[in-house]
Backbone as CSV, one residue per row, in Angstrom:
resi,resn,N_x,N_y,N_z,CA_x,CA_y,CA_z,C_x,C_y,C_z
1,UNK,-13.267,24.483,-3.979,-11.946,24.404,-4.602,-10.866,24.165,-3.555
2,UNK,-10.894,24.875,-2.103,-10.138,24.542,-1.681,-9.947,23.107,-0.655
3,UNK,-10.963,22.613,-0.309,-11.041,21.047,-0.189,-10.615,20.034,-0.786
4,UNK,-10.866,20.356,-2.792,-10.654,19.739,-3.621,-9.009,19.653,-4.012
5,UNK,-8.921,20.808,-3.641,-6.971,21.057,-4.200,-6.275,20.069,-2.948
6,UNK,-6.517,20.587,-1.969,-5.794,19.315,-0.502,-6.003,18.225,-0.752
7,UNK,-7.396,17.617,-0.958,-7.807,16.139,-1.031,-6.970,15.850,-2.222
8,UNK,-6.822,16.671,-3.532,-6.278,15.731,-4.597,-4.397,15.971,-4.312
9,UNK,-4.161,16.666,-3.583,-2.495,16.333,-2.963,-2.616,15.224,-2.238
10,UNK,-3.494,14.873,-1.232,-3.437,14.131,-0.471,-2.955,12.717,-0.849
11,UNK,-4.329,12.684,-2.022,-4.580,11.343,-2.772,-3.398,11.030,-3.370
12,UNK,-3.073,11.792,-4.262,-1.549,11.780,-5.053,-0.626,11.137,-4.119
13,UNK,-0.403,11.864,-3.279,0.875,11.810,-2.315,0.591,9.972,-1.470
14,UNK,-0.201,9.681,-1.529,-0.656,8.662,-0.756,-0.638,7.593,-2.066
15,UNK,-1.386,7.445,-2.909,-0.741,6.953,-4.147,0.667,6.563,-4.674
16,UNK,1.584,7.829,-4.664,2.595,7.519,-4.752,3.992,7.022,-3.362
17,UNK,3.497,6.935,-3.061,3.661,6.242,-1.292,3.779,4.908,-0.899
18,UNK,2.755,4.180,-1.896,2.295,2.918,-1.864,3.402,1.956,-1.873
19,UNK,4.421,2.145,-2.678,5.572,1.149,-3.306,7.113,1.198,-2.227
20,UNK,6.695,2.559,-1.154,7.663,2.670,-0.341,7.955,1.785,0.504
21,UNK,8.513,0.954,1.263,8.652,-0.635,1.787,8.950,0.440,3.227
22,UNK,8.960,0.016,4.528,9.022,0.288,5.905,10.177,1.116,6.330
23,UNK,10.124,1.977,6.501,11.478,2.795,7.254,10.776,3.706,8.651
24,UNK,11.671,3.179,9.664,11.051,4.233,11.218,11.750,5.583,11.102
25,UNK,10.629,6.186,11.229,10.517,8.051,10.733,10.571,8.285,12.373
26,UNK,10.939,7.469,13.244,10.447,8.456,14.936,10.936,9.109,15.280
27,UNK,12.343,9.819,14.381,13.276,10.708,15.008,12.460,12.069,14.402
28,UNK,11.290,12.033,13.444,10.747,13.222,13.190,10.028,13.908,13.853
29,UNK,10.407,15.407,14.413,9.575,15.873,15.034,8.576,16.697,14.822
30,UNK,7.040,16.495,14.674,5.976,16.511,14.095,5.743,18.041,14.907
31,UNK,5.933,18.233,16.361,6.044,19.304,16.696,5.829,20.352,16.664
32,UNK,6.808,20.730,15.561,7.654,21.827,15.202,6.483,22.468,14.078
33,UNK,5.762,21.835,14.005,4.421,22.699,13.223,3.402,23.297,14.595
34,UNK,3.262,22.631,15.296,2.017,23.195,16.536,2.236,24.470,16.575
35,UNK,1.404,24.891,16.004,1.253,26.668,16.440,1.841,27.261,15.473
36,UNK,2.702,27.008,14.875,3.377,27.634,13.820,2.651,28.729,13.041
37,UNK,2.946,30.264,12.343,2.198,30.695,11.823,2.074,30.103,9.970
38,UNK,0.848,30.161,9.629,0.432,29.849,8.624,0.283,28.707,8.197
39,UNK,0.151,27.711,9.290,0.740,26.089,8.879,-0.742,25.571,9.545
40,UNK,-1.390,24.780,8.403,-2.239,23.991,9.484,-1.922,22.090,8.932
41,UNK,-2.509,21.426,9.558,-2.132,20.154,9.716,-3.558,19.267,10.130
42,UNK,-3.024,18.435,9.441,-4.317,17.547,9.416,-3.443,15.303,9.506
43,UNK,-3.884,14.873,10.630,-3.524,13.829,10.599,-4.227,12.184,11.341
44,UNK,-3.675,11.261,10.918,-4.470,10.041,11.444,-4.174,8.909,12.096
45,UNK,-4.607,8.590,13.357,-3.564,8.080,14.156,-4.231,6.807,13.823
46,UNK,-4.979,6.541,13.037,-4.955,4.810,13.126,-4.050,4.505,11.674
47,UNK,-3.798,5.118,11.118,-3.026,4.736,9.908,-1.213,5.606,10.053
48,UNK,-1.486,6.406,11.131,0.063,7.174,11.191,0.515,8.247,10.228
49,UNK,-0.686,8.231,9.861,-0.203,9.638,8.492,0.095,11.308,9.329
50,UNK,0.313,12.002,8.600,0.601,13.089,8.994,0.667,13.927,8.160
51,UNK,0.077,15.121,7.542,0.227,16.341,6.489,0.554,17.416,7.596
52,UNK,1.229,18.455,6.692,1.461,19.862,7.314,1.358,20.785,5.405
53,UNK,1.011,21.760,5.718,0.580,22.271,4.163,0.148,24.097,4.964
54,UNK,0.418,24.763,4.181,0.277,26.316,4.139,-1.400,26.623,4.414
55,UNK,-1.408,27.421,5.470,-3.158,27.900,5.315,-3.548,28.596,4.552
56,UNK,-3.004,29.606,3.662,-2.989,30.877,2.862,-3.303,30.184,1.815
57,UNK,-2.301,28.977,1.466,-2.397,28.587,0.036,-3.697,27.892,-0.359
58,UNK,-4.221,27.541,0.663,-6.028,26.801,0.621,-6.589,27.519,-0.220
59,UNK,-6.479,27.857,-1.292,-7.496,28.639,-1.697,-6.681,29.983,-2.826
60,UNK,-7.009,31.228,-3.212,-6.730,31.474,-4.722,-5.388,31.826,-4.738
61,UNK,-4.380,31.804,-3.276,-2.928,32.668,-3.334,-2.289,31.594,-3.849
62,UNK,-2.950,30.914,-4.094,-2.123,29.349,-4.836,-2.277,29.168,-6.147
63,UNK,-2.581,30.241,-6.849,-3.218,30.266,-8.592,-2.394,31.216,-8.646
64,UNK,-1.988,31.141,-9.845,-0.963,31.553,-10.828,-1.799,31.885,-12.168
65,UNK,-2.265,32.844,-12.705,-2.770,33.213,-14.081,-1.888,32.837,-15.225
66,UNK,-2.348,32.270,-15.889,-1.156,32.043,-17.166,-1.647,32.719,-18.827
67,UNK,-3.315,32.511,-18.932,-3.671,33.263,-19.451,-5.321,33.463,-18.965
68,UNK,-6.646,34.010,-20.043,-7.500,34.273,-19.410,-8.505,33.014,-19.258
69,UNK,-8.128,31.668,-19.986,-8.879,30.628,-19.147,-8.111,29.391,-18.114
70,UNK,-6.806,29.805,-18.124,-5.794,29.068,-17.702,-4.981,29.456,-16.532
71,UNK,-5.055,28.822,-15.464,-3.919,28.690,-14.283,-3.091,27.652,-13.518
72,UNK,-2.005,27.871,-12.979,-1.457,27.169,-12.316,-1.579,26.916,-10.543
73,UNK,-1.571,26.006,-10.203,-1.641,26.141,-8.655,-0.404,25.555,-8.080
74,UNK,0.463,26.235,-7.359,1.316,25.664,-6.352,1.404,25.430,-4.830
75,UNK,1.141,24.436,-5.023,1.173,24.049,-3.549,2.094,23.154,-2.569
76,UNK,3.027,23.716,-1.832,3.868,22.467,-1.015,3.115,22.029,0.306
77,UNK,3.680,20.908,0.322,3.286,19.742,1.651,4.226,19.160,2.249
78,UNK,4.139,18.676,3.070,4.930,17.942,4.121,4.218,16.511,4.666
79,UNK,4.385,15.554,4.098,3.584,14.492,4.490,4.479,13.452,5.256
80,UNK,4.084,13.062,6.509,5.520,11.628,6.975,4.155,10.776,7.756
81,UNK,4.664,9.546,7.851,4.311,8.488,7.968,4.954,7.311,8.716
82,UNK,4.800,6.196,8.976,5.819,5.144,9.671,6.885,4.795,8.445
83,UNK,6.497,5.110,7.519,7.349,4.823,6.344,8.337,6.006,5.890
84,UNK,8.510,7.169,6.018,8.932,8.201,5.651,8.292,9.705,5.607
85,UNK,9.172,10.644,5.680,9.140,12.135,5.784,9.172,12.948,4.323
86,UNK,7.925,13.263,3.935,8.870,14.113,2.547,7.878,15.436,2.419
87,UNK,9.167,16.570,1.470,8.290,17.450,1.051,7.955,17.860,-0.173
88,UNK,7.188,17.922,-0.264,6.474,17.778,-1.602,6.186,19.025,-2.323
89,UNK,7.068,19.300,-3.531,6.232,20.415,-4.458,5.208,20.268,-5.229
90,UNK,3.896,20.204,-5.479,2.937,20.311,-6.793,2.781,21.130,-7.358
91,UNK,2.862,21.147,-8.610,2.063,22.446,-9.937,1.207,21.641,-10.451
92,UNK,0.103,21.941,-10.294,-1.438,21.462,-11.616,-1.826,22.349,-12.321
93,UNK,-1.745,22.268,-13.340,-1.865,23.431,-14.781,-3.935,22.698,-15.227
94,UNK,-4.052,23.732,-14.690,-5.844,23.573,-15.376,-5.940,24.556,-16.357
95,UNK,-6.743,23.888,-17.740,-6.863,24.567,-18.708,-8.006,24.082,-19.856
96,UNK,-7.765,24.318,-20.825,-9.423,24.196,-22.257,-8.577,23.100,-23.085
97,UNK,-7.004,23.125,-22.630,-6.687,21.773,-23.969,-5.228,21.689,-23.241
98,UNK,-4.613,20.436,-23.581,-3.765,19.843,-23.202,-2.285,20.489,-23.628
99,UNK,-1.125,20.590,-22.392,-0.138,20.920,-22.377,1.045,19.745,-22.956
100,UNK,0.507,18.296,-21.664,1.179,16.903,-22.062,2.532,17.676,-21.293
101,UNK,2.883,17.603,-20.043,3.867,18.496,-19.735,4.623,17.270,-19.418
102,UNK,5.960,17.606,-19.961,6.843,17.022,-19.502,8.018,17.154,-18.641
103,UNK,8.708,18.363,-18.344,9.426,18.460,-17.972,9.159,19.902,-17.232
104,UNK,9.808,20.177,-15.828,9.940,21.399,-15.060,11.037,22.552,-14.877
105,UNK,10.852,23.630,-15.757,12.371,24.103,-15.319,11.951,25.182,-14.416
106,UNK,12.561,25.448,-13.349,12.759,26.483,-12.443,14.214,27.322,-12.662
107,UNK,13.733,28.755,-12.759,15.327,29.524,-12.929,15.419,30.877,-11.882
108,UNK,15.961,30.039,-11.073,16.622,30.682,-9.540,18.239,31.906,-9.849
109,UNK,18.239,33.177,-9.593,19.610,33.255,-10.241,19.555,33.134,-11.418
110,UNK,21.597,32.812,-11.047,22.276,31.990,-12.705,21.729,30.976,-13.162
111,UNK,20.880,29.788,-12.165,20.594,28.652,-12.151,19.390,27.920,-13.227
112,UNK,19.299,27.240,-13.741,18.028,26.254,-14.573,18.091,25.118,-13.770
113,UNK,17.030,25.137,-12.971,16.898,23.794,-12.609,15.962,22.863,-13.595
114,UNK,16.298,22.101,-14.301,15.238,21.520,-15.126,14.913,19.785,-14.650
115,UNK,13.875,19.670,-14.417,13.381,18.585,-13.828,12.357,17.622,-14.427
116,UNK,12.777,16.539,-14.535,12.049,15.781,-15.796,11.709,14.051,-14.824
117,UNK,11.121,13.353,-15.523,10.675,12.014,-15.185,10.311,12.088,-13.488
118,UNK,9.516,12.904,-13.270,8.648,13.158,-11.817,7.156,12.611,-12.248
119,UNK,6.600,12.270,-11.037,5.166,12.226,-10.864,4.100,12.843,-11.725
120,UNK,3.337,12.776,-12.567,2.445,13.466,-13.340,1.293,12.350,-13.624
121,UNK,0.276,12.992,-13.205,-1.231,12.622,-13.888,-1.929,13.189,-14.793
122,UNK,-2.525,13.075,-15.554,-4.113,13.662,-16.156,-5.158,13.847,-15.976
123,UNK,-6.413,14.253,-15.886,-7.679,14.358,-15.900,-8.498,15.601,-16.264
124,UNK,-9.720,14.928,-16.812,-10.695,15.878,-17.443,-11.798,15.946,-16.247
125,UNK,-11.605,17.204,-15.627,-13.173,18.073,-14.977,-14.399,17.880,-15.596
126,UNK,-15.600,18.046,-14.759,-16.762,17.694,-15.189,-17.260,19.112,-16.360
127,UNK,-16.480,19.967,-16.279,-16.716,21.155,-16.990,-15.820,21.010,-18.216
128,UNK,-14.991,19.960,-18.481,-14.161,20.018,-19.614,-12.825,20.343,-19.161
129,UNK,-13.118,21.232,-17.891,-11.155,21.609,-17.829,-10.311,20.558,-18.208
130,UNK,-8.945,20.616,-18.283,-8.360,19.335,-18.092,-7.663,19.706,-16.814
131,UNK,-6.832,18.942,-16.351,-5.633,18.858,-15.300,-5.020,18.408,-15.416
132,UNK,-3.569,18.598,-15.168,-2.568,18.061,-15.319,-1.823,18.166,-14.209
133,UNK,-1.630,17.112,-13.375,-0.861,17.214,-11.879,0.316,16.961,-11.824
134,UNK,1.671,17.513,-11.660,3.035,17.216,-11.730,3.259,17.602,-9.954
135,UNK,4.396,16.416,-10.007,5.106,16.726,-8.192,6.562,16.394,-8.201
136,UNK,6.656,16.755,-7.380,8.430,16.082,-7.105,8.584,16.474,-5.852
137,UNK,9.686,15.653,-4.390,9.856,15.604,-3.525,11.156,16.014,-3.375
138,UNK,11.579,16.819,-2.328,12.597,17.105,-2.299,13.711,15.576,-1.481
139,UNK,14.890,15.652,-2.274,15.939,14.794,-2.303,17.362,15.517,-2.655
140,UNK,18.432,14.726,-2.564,19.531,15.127,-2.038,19.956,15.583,-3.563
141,UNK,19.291,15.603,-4.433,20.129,15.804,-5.525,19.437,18.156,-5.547
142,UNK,17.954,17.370,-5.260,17.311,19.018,-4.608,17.645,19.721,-3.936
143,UNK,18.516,19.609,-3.101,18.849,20.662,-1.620,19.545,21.912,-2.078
144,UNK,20.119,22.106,-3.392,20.588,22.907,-3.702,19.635,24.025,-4.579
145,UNK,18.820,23.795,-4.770,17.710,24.358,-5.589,17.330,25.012,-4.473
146,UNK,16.759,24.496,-3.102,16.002,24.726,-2.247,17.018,25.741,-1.754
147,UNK,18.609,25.910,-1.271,18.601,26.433,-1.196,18.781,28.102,-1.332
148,UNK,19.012,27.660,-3.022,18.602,29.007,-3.778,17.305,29.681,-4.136
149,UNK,16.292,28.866,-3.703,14.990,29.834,-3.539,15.556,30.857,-2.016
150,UNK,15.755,30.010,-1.025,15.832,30.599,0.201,17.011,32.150,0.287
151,UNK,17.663,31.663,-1.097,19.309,32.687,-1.177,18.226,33.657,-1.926
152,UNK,17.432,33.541,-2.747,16.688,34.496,-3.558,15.251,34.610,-3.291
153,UNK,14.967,34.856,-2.253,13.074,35.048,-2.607,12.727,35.827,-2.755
154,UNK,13.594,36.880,-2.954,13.611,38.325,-3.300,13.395,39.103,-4.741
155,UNK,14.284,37.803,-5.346,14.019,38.059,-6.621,13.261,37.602,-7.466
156,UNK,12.975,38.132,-8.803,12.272,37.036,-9.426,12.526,35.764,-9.858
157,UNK,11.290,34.679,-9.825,11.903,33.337,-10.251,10.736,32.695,-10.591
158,UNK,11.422,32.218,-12.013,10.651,31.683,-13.266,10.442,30.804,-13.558
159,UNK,9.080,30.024,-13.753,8.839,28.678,-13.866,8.059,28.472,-15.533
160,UNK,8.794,27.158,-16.001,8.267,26.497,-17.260,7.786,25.497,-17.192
161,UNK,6.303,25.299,-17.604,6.094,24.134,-17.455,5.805,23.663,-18.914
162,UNK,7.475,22.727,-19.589,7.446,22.006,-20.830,6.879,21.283,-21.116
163,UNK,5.795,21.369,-21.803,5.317,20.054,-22.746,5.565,19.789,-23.869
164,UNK,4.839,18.612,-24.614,5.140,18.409,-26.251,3.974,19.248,-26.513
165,UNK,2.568,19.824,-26.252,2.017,20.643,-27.307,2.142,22.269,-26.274
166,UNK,2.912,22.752,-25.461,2.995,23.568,-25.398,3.909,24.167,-24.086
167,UNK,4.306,25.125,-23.921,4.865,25.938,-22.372,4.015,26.327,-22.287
168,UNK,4.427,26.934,-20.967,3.240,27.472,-19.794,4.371,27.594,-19.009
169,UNK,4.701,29.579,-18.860,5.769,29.856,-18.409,5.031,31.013,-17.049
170,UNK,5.131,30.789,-15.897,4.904,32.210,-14.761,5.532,32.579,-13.992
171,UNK,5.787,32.673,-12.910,6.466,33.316,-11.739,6.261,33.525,-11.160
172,UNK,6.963,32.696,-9.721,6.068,32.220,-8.333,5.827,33.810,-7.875
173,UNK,4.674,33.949,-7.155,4.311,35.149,-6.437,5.167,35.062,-5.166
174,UNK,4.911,36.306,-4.452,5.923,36.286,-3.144,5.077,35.361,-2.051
175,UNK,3.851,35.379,-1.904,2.787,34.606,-1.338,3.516,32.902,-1.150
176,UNK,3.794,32.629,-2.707,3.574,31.158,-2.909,5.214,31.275,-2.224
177,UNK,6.185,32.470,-2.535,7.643,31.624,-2.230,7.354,31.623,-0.515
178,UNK,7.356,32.310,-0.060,7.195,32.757,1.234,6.585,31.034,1.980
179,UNK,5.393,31.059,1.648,4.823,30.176,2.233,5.848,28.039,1.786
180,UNK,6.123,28.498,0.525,7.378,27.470,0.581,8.593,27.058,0.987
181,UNK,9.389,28.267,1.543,10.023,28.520,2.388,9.723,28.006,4.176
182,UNK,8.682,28.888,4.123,8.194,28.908,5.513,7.907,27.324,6.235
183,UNK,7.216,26.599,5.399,6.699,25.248,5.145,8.335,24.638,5.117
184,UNK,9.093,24.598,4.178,10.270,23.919,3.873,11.313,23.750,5.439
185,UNK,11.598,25.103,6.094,12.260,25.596,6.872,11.461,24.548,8.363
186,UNK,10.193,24.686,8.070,9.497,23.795,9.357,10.277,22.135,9.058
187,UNK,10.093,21.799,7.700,10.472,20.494,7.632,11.948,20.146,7.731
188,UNK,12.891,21.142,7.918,14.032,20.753,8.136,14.239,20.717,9.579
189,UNK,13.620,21.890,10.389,13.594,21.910,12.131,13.033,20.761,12.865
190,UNK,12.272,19.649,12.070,11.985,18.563,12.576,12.785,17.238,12.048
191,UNK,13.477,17.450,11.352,15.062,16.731,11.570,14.348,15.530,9.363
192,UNK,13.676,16.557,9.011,13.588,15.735,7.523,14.544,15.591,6.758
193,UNK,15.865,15.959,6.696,16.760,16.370,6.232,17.932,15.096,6.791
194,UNK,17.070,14.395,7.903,18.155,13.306,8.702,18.665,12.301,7.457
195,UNK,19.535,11.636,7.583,20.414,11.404,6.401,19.652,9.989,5.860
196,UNK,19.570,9.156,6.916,18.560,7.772,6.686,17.027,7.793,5.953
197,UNK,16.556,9.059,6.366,15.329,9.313,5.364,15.913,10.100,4.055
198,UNK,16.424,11.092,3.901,16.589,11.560,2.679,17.299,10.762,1.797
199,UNK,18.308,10.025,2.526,18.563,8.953,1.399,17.745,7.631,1.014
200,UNK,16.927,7.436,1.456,15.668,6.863,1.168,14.850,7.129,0.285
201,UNK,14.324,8.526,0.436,12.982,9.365,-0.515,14.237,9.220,-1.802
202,UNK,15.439,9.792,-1.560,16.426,9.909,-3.074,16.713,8.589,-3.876
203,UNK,16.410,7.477,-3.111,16.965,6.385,-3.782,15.257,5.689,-4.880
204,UNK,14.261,6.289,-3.773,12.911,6.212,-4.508,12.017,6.367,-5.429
205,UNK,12.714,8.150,-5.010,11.723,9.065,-5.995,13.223,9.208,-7.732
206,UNK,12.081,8.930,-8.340,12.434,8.860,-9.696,12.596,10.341,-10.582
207,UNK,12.558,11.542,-10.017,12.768,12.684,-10.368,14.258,12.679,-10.859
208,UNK,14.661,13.491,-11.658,15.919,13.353,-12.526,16.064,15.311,-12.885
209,UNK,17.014,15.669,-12.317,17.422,17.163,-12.125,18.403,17.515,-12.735
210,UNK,18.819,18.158,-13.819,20.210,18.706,-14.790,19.527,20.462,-14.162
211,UNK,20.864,20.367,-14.018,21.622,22.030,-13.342,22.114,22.713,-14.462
212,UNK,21.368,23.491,-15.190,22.590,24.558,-16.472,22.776,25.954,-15.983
């Protein structure tokens, strides 16, 4: 499982990557992960890729119970390339029958972040599960979300994942905020946040965010 959960971020993230046209990422400093606690990294120098992703989360601190045949997994990444720097949230809701999720709300605080027309796949497991893979990258319309996890990780904070045949509502563990944070905070110390890439990933990524 935990091979399978990285490889299918990987794939995703590399997938949706494809349509990005050339931008020089060399002011990123890749660095700033070496040694880091809880961070491992995996990368390829004949293609220039680069992941950084949580070690903890490899595996079950990344499941979320929703009920007794159903969970969620969250996992963030950090993927950059000759083409761009981004960080990446995933939730994959595995379950016995279909959610059809459409939309993400996160409620930080006063805040609803509700997040709609992002990245999402389907698929059926050889056991019947289904999956349902949703992502979104952080962008300039995001920075404010991000930094109300960081203003609150203290408190609780509640995630919906809307579909047309159903919610699927939990609440990140301290594990998962911690390690998103921790991960997030690396990707800003290596300069992801520089204005030429984030306005890039924002002009790209098709995620669409209403604040109530």
């Amino acid at each position: 499982m935990k091979k399978k959960l990285l490889s299918l971020v990987l794939a995703i993230l590399l997938a949706t990557s494809l349509s990005l046209s050339a931008l020089a990422t060399s002011s990123f400093n890749k660095s700033v992960f070496d040694g880091a606690a809880d961070i491992s990294t995996k990368s390829d120098d004949m293609s220039g890729s680069f992941s950084a992703y949580s070690t903890s989360l490899i595996g079950a601190k990344s499941n979320i119970s929703t009920s007794v045949s159903s969970y969620v997994s969250v996992f963030p990444i950090v993927s950059s390339s000759d083409n761009f720097d981004m960080y990446t949230i995933s939730m994959t809701y595995y379950a016995k029958d279909w959610a059809f999720i459409n939309k993400i709300i996160i409620k930080i605080g006063d805040n609803r972040y509700n997040l709609s027309d992002f990245y999402i796949s389907r698929d059926v497991k050889k056991n019947a599960t289904i999956q349902e893979y949703c992502s979104f990258s952080v962008t300039n319309q995001l920075l404010p979300m991000m930094q109300d996890l960081i203003d609150h990780r203290d408190e609780e904070i509640k995630v919906r994942l809307d579909g047309s045949k159903g919610n699927i509502d939990f609440v990140l563990t301290d594990d998962i905020k911690n390690a998103m944070i921790n991960l997030y905070n690396l990707y800003v110390a290596g300069g992801g946040l520089n204005k030429e890439n984030l306005d890039y990933i924002s002009t790209a990524d098709p995620t669409v965010l209403e604040i109530k």
